[in-house]
Amino acid sequence: MTEAEGHVRLTSGDEPDGRDHVRRIPDIISLVKDSYGELRPAERRVADVVLDDVRFAVDASNAVLAERAQVSEPTVTRFCRAIGCEGVRDFKLKLAQSLVVGALHLSKPPPTSSDNGMPFWNAVFGEARRALQEAERQLDPAQLVKAAELIAKARQVTVFGLGGSSSALAQETQYRLFRYGITVSAQCDPYLMRMTASTLKPSDLVIAISATGRTREVIEAVELAKHYRANAIGVTAPDTDLARACDVRLTVAVPEYPDTLKPTASRFAFLAAIDLMAVAAAYKLDGSARETVRRIKYNAQIHRTGKEMEPLGD
């Protein structure tokens, strides 16, 4: 879902003070579902028709909608008012807005088969494999080398990521880099990003992560960091505002499988980019990175018995 979905932007011509404002459009689909138990039986039949085929309900006339629900036209009007709309026209405008999110979220996923009876099994593993293949095909080794050089020579590294996926990837980047002796922190709050960017110096580095490359708060934080002459690496989609704002671009595009319940496969591609970047930086640091890893492993093993090749610090 993009930043614009679920909102209507009013331009300066709409507002007397000349500023842009965002007016919230109610999620009418949720209103219908949440109000269902309070509706009269005839009104529930209208709700059933709407929820069964939202696009049909948007396009159908009042008479056609009433005919399919097997109710009178006044019942359709009463249904619209029962869920908080002024009437049929107001209801349809709000219902049409619900389709901005896309019919994909209002329909069942395409059928898939699996021998173990789990239809999502092949989709999850298959999409993970495809994401890694796309990362291997699209990531630029020359850009990776530049990223490693910037990390290895940086006084400090700060990682920006906002939202459920990118914030987790920012934390993962911190965990990948600190074990090589790199001074690194992750910021996942937009205000802290701006505050941190304001403290940076020419010898510092920002790593910005965004699956879409359109997250305004991250882009603005990177631009602010660059204003203070810090360097920036973008781990993001190609040909985006974030990619253009960064000095080094580790970019990959992974089309998503049309199942809204399946985790986003592109994160596997970004994890691969982060791992490549971290290991490349470690090879640049070489001796100092190996010594830091040795110290971490030594103190982890004497604290808790384990095998030498177990994950570091797990």
GROMACS .gro file of C-alpha atoms in nm:
model
  314
    1MET     CA    1   0.000   0.000   0.000
    2THR     CA    2   0.147   0.335  -0.097
    3GLU     CA    3   0.155   0.650   0.110
    4ALA     CA    4  -0.130   0.799  -0.095
    5GLU     CA    5  -0.370   0.509  -0.058
    6GLY     CA    6  -0.657   0.564   0.179
    7HIS     CA    7  -0.615   0.942   0.156
    8VAL     CA    8  -0.724   1.224  -0.071
    9ARG     CA    9  -0.480   1.511  -0.108
   10LEU     CA   10  -0.633   1.858  -0.119
   11THR     CA   11  -0.420   2.101  -0.319
   12SER     CA   12  -0.351   2.460  -0.226
   13GLY     CA   13  -0.652   2.564  -0.431
   14ASP     CA   14  -0.876   2.365  -0.197
   15GLU     CA   15  -0.748   2.520   0.125
   16PRO     CA   16  -0.763   2.890   0.216
   17ASP     CA   17  -0.418   2.893   0.378
   18GLY     CA   18  -0.251   2.764   0.061
   19ARG     CA   19  -0.108   2.450   0.221
   20ASP     CA   20  -0.158   2.091   0.114
   21HIS     CA   21  -0.378   1.885   0.344
   22VAL     CA   22  -0.465   1.517   0.356
   23ARG     CA   23  -0.825   1.421   0.427
   24ARG     CA   24  -0.881   1.071   0.555
   25ILE     CA   25  -1.122   0.857   0.352
   26PRO     CA   26  -1.301   0.598   0.570
   27ASP     CA   27  -1.220   0.233   0.501
   28ILE     CA   28  -1.573   0.154   0.386
   29ILE     CA   29  -1.506  -0.219   0.343
   30SER     CA   30  -1.420  -0.247   0.713
   31LEU     CA   31  -1.724  -0.039   0.805
   32VAL     CA   32  -1.950  -0.280   0.616
   33LYS     CA   33  -1.791  -0.583   0.785
   34ASP     CA   34  -1.791  -0.429   1.133
   35SER     CA   35  -2.155  -0.313   1.101
   36TYR     CA   36  -2.281  -0.639   0.956
   37GLY     CA   37  -2.420  -0.777   1.283
   38GLU     CA   38  -2.620  -0.459   1.343
   39LEU     CA   39  -2.790  -0.455   1.003
   40ARG     CA   40  -3.143  -0.570   0.927
   41PRO     CA   41  -3.171  -0.899   0.732
   42ALA     CA   42  -3.253  -0.719   0.405
   43GLU     CA   43  -2.961  -0.479   0.454
   44ARG     CA   44  -2.730  -0.775   0.516
   45ARG     CA   45  -2.822  -0.909   0.173
   46VAL     CA   46  -2.700  -0.581   0.024
   47ALA     CA   47  -2.380  -0.610   0.231
   48ASP     CA   48  -2.330  -0.966   0.103
   49VAL     CA   49  -2.355  -0.849  -0.258
   50VAL     CA   50  -2.109  -0.566  -0.195
   51LEU     CA   51  -1.852  -0.782  -0.017
   52ASP     CA   52  -1.884  -1.061  -0.274
   53ASP     CA   53  -1.789  -0.833  -0.566
   54VAL     CA   54  -1.677  -0.482  -0.473
   55ARG     CA   55  -1.605  -0.378  -0.832
   56PHE     CA   56  -1.955  -0.481  -0.939
   57ALA     CA   57  -2.105  -0.282  -0.650
   58VAL     CA   58  -1.910   0.028  -0.754
   59ASP     CA   59  -2.028   0.012  -1.115
   60ALA     CA   60  -2.384  -0.116  -1.067
   61SER     CA   61  -2.681   0.118  -1.059
   62ASN     CA   62  -2.900   0.135  -0.751
   63ALA     CA   63  -3.164  -0.074  -0.930
   64VAL     CA   64  -2.918  -0.343  -1.042
   65LEU     CA   65  -2.766  -0.362  -0.693
   66ALA     CA   66  -3.113  -0.400  -0.540
   67GLU     CA   67  -3.206  -0.669  -0.795
   68ARG     CA   68  -2.897  -0.879  -0.722
   69ALA     CA   69  -2.955  -0.849  -0.347
   70GLN     CA   70  -3.325  -0.922  -0.398
   71VAL     CA   71  -3.431  -0.615  -0.203
   72SER     CA   72  -3.602  -0.286  -0.286
   73GLU     CA   73  -3.411   0.024  -0.393
   74PRO     CA   74  -3.502   0.208  -0.069
   75THR     CA   75  -3.341  -0.081   0.121
   76VAL     CA   76  -3.012  -0.012  -0.059
   77THR     CA   77  -3.037   0.351   0.051
   78ARG     CA   78  -3.111   0.247   0.410
   79PHE     CA   79  -2.811   0.014   0.402
   80CYS     CA   80  -2.584   0.299   0.291
   81ARG     CA   81  -2.707   0.524   0.572
   82ALA     CA   82  -2.683   0.242   0.826
   83ILE     CA   83  -2.308   0.222   0.772
   84GLY     CA   84  -2.262   0.598   0.805
   85CYS     CA   85  -2.291   0.723   0.446
   86GLU     CA   86  -2.513   1.009   0.334
   87GLY     CA   87  -2.666   0.797   0.061
   88VAL     CA   88  -2.593   0.568  -0.233
   89ARG     CA   89  -2.374   0.819  -0.415
   90ASP     CA   90  -2.160   0.887  -0.108
   91PHE     CA   91  -2.132   0.512  -0.043
   92LYS     CA   92  -2.014   0.441  -0.398
   93LEU     CA   93  -1.755   0.717  -0.390
   94LYS     CA   94  -1.607   0.571  -0.073
   95LEU     CA   95  -1.634   0.218  -0.210
   96ALA     CA   96  -1.449   0.322  -0.526
   97GLN     CA   97  -1.173   0.462  -0.304
   98SER     CA   98  -1.137   0.119  -0.144
   99LEU     CA   99  -1.029  -0.016  -0.482
  100VAL     CA  100  -0.724   0.214  -0.476
  101VAL     CA  101  -0.564  -0.052  -0.257
  102GLY     CA  102  -0.638  -0.295  -0.538
  103ALA     CA  103  -0.875  -0.581  -0.597
  104LEU     CA  104  -0.583  -0.809  -0.507
  105HIS     CA  105  -0.656  -0.752  -0.137
  106LEU     CA  106  -1.027  -0.824  -0.186
  107SER     CA  107  -0.994  -1.157  -0.364
  108LYS     CA  108  -0.853  -1.501  -0.297
  109PRO     CA  109  -0.498  -1.579  -0.412
  110PRO     CA  110  -0.441  -1.777  -0.731
  111PRO     CA  111  -0.459  -2.154  -0.676
  112THR     CA  112  -0.131  -2.336  -0.625
  113SER     CA  113  -0.058  -2.701  -0.565
  114SER     CA  114   0.167  -2.882  -0.319
  115ASP     CA  115   0.211  -3.246  -0.229
  116ASN     CA  116   0.195  -3.169   0.145
  117GLY     CA  117  -0.148  -3.004   0.129
  118MET     CA  118  -0.013  -2.654   0.195
  119PRO     CA  119  -0.096  -2.437  -0.110
  120PHE     CA  120   0.142  -2.161   0.002
  121TRP     CA  121   0.445  -2.393   0.041
  122ASN     CA  122   0.572  -2.362  -0.315
  123ALA     CA  123   0.492  -1.992  -0.329
  124VAL     CA  124   0.703  -1.908  -0.023
  125PHE     CA  125   1.006  -2.121  -0.115
  126GLY     CA  126   0.978  -2.049  -0.486
  127GLU     CA  127   0.955  -1.673  -0.438
  128ALA     CA  128   1.250  -1.677  -0.196
  129ARG     CA  129   1.463  -1.858  -0.453
  130ARG     CA  130   1.352  -1.619  -0.728
  131ALA     CA  131   1.430  -1.314  -0.512
  132LEU     CA  132   1.785  -1.441  -0.451
  133GLN     CA  133   1.832  -1.512  -0.821
  134GLU     CA  134   1.717  -1.158  -0.905
  135ALA     CA  135   1.955  -1.014  -0.646
  136GLU     CA  136   2.247  -1.208  -0.795
  137ARG     CA  137   2.150  -1.093  -1.144
  138GLN     CA  138   2.080  -0.727  -1.070
  139LEU     CA  139   2.327  -0.620  -0.800
  140ASP     CA  140   2.627  -0.435  -0.944
  141PRO     CA  141   2.963  -0.572  -0.816
  142ALA     CA  142   3.129  -0.236  -0.883
  143GLN     CA  143   2.876  -0.060  -0.660
  144LEU     CA  144   2.930  -0.327  -0.395
  145VAL     CA  145   3.304  -0.257  -0.394
  146LYS     CA  146   3.238   0.116  -0.352
  147ALA     CA  147   2.997   0.043  -0.066
  148ALA     CA  148   3.259  -0.170   0.110
  149GLU     CA  149   3.519   0.105   0.076
  150LEU     CA  150   3.285   0.365   0.224
  151ILE     CA  151   3.197   0.140   0.518
  152ALA     CA  152   3.559   0.043   0.588
  153LYS     CA  153   3.679   0.404   0.606
  154ALA     CA  154   3.377   0.556   0.781
  155ARG     CA  155   3.418   0.712   1.126
  156GLN     CA  156   3.068   0.590   1.208
  157VAL     CA  157   2.781   0.432   1.017
  158THR     CA  158   2.414   0.501   1.077
  159VAL     CA  159   2.141   0.294   0.912
  160PHE     CA  160   1.799   0.437   0.825
  161GLY     CA  161   1.491   0.221   0.770
  162LEU     CA  162   1.126   0.295   0.828
  163GLY     CA  163   0.827   0.060   0.841
  164GLY     CA  164   0.780  -0.306   0.922
  165SER     CA  165   1.024  -0.450   0.669
  166SER     CA  166   1.288  -0.180   0.627
  167SER     CA  167   1.323  -0.112   0.999
  168ALA     CA  168   1.395  -0.482   1.058
  169LEU     CA  169   1.650  -0.475   0.774
  170ALA     CA  170   1.813  -0.168   0.930
  171GLN     CA  171   1.852  -0.356   1.259
  172GLU     CA  172   1.989  -0.654   1.070
  173THR     CA  173   2.247  -0.430   0.901
  174GLN     CA  174   2.359  -0.307   1.242
  175TYR     CA  175   2.397  -0.667   1.364
  176ARG     CA  176   2.593  -0.759   1.052
  177LEU     CA  177   2.840  -0.469   1.080
  178PHE     CA  178   2.912  -0.425   1.451
  179ARG     CA  179   3.076  -0.768   1.478
  180TYR     CA  180   3.351  -0.646   1.243
  181GLY     CA  181   3.438  -0.363   1.481
  182ILE     CA  182   3.244  -0.100   1.286
  183THR     CA  183   3.079   0.177   1.489
  184VAL     CA  184   2.721   0.148   1.370
  185SER     CA  185   2.370   0.232   1.486
  186ALA     CA  186   2.024   0.188   1.334
  187GLN     CA  187   1.750   0.451   1.342
  188CYS     CA  188   1.390   0.356   1.266
  189ASP     CA  189   1.211   0.668   1.391
  190PRO     CA  190   1.170   0.954   1.138
  191TYR     CA  191   1.252   1.228   1.393
  192LEU     CA  192   1.560   1.044   1.518
  193MET     CA  193   1.669   1.001   1.157
  194ARG     CA  194   1.661   1.378   1.105
  195MET     CA  195   1.829   1.443   1.438
  196THR     CA  196   2.104   1.188   1.366
  197ALA     CA  197   2.154   1.318   1.012
  198SER     CA  198   2.208   1.665   1.159
  199THR     CA  199   2.504   1.540   1.365
  200LEU     CA  200   2.693   1.372   1.079
  201LYS     CA  201   3.026   1.486   0.936
  202PRO     CA  202   3.216   1.427   0.608
  203SER     CA  203   3.381   1.113   0.749
  204ASP     CA  204   3.045   0.956   0.839
  205LEU     CA  205   2.820   0.725   0.637
  206VAL     CA  206   2.447   0.664   0.603
  207ILE     CA  207   2.304   0.335   0.477
  208ALA     CA  208   1.941   0.393   0.377
  209ILE     CA  209   1.706   0.101   0.322
  210SER     CA  210   1.369   0.121   0.149
  211ALA     CA  211   1.198  -0.148  -0.057
  212THR     CA  212   1.010   0.112  -0.263
  213GLY     CA  213   1.262   0.395  -0.262
  214ARG     CA  214   0.973   0.636  -0.212
  215THR     CA  215   0.961   0.674   0.168
  216ARG     CA  216   0.978   1.050   0.203
  217GLU     CA  217   1.113   1.057   0.559
  218VAL     CA  218   1.410   0.836   0.466
  219ILE     CA  219   1.486   1.036   0.150
  220GLU     CA  220   1.478   1.365   0.341
  221ALA     CA  221   1.706   1.226   0.614
  222VAL     CA  222   1.956   1.115   0.350
  223GLU     CA  223   1.944   1.456   0.180
  224LEU     CA  224   2.003   1.621   0.517
  225ALA     CA  225   2.301   1.393   0.586
  226LYS     CA  226   2.448   1.475   0.246
  227HIS     CA  227   2.398   1.845   0.318
  228TYR     CA  228   2.648   1.793   0.601
  229ARG     CA  229   2.873   1.608   0.352
  230ALA     CA  230   2.824   1.257   0.484
  231ASN     CA  231   2.827   0.974   0.230
  232ALA     CA  232   2.522   0.761   0.158
  233ILE     CA  233   2.457   0.406   0.040
  234GLY     CA  234   2.108   0.313  -0.076
  235VAL     CA  235   1.972  -0.042  -0.053
  236THR     CA  236   1.654   0.001  -0.249
  237ALA     CA  237   1.468  -0.037  -0.577
  238PRO     CA  238   1.629   0.098  -0.897
  239ASP     CA  239   1.538   0.433  -1.056
  240THR     CA  240   1.386   0.577  -0.738
  241ASP     CA  241   1.427   0.905  -0.551
  242LEU     CA  242   1.621   0.731  -0.275
  243ALA     CA  243   1.858   0.565  -0.521
  244ARG     CA  244   1.923   0.901  -0.688
  245ALA     CA  245   1.993   1.066  -0.352
  246CYS     CA  246   2.270   0.818  -0.263
  247ASP     CA  247   2.635   0.803  -0.367
  248VAL     CA  248   2.632   0.423  -0.397
  249ARG     CA  249   2.328   0.226  -0.509
  250LEU     CA  250   2.267  -0.140  -0.430
  251THR     CA  251   1.941  -0.180  -0.616
  252VAL     CA  252   1.720  -0.474  -0.700
  253ALA     CA  253   1.360  -0.505  -0.817
  254VAL     CA  254   1.159  -0.817  -0.734
  255PRO     CA  255   0.797  -0.836  -0.856
  256GLU     CA  256   0.570  -0.972  -0.585
  257TYR     CA  257   0.365  -1.290  -0.608
  258PRO     CA  258  -0.011  -1.206  -0.602
  259ASP     CA  259  -0.089  -1.349  -0.258
  260THR     CA  260  -0.141  -1.079   0.003
  261LEU     CA  261  -0.101  -1.325   0.290
  262LYS     CA  262   0.248  -1.431   0.180
  263PRO     CA  263   0.548  -1.244   0.327
  264THR     CA  264   0.721  -0.999   0.094
  265ALA     CA  265   0.977  -1.193  -0.106
  266SER     CA  266   1.189  -0.888  -0.190
  267ARG     CA  267   1.328  -0.885   0.164
  268PHE     CA  268   1.534  -1.194   0.072
  269ALA     CA  269   1.694  -0.991  -0.206
  270PHE     CA  270   1.768  -0.702   0.029
  271LEU     CA  271   1.906  -0.939   0.294
  272ALA     CA  272   2.141  -1.079   0.031
  273ALA     CA  273   2.251  -0.725  -0.060
  274ILE     CA  274   2.313  -0.646   0.309
  275ASP     CA  275   2.512  -0.967   0.360
  276LEU     CA  276   2.723  -0.900   0.050
  277MET     CA  277   2.787  -0.543   0.162
  278ALA     CA  278   2.883  -0.649   0.514
  279VAL     CA  279   3.116  -0.928   0.404
  280ALA     CA  280   3.278  -0.705   0.141
  281ALA     CA  281   3.344  -0.444   0.410
  282ALA     CA  282   3.489  -0.713   0.639
  283TYR     CA  283   3.730  -0.821   0.367
  284LYS     CA  284   3.839  -0.459   0.327
  285LEU     CA  285   3.906  -0.435   0.702
  286ASP     CA  286   4.058  -0.786   0.699
  287GLY     CA  287   4.283  -0.824   1.007
  288SER     CA  288   4.093  -0.592   1.239
  289ALA     CA  289   3.758  -0.748   1.141
  290ARG     CA  290   3.891  -1.101   1.199
  291GLU     CA  291   4.024  -1.006   1.540
  292THR     CA  292   3.691  -0.852   1.644
  293VAL     CA  293   3.502  -1.161   1.530
  294ARG     CA  294   3.750  -1.382   1.718
  295ARG     CA  295   3.699  -1.186   2.038
  296ILE     CA  296   3.320  -1.202   2.009
  297LYS     CA  297   3.330  -1.575   1.940
  298TYR     CA  298   3.571  -1.641   2.225
  299ASN     CA  299   3.358  -1.461   2.481
  300ALA     CA  300   3.036  -1.612   2.345
  301GLN     CA  301   3.173  -1.967   2.372
  302ILE     CA  302   3.313  -1.937   2.724
  303HIS     CA  303   2.978  -1.795   2.833
  304ARG     CA  304   2.782  -2.084   2.680
  305THR     CA  305   2.921  -2.414   2.552
  306GLY     CA  306   2.870  -2.465   2.181
  307LYS     CA  307   3.024  -2.580   1.857
  308GLU     CA  308   3.283  -2.369   1.679
  309MET     CA  309   3.080  -2.328   1.359
  310GLU     CA  310   2.751  -2.234   1.525
  311PRO     CA  311   2.606  -1.892   1.432
  312LEU     CA  312   2.808  -1.612   1.589
  313GLY     CA  313   2.646  -1.487   1.907
  314ASP     CA  314   2.323  -1.686   1.859
   0.00000   0.00000   0.00000
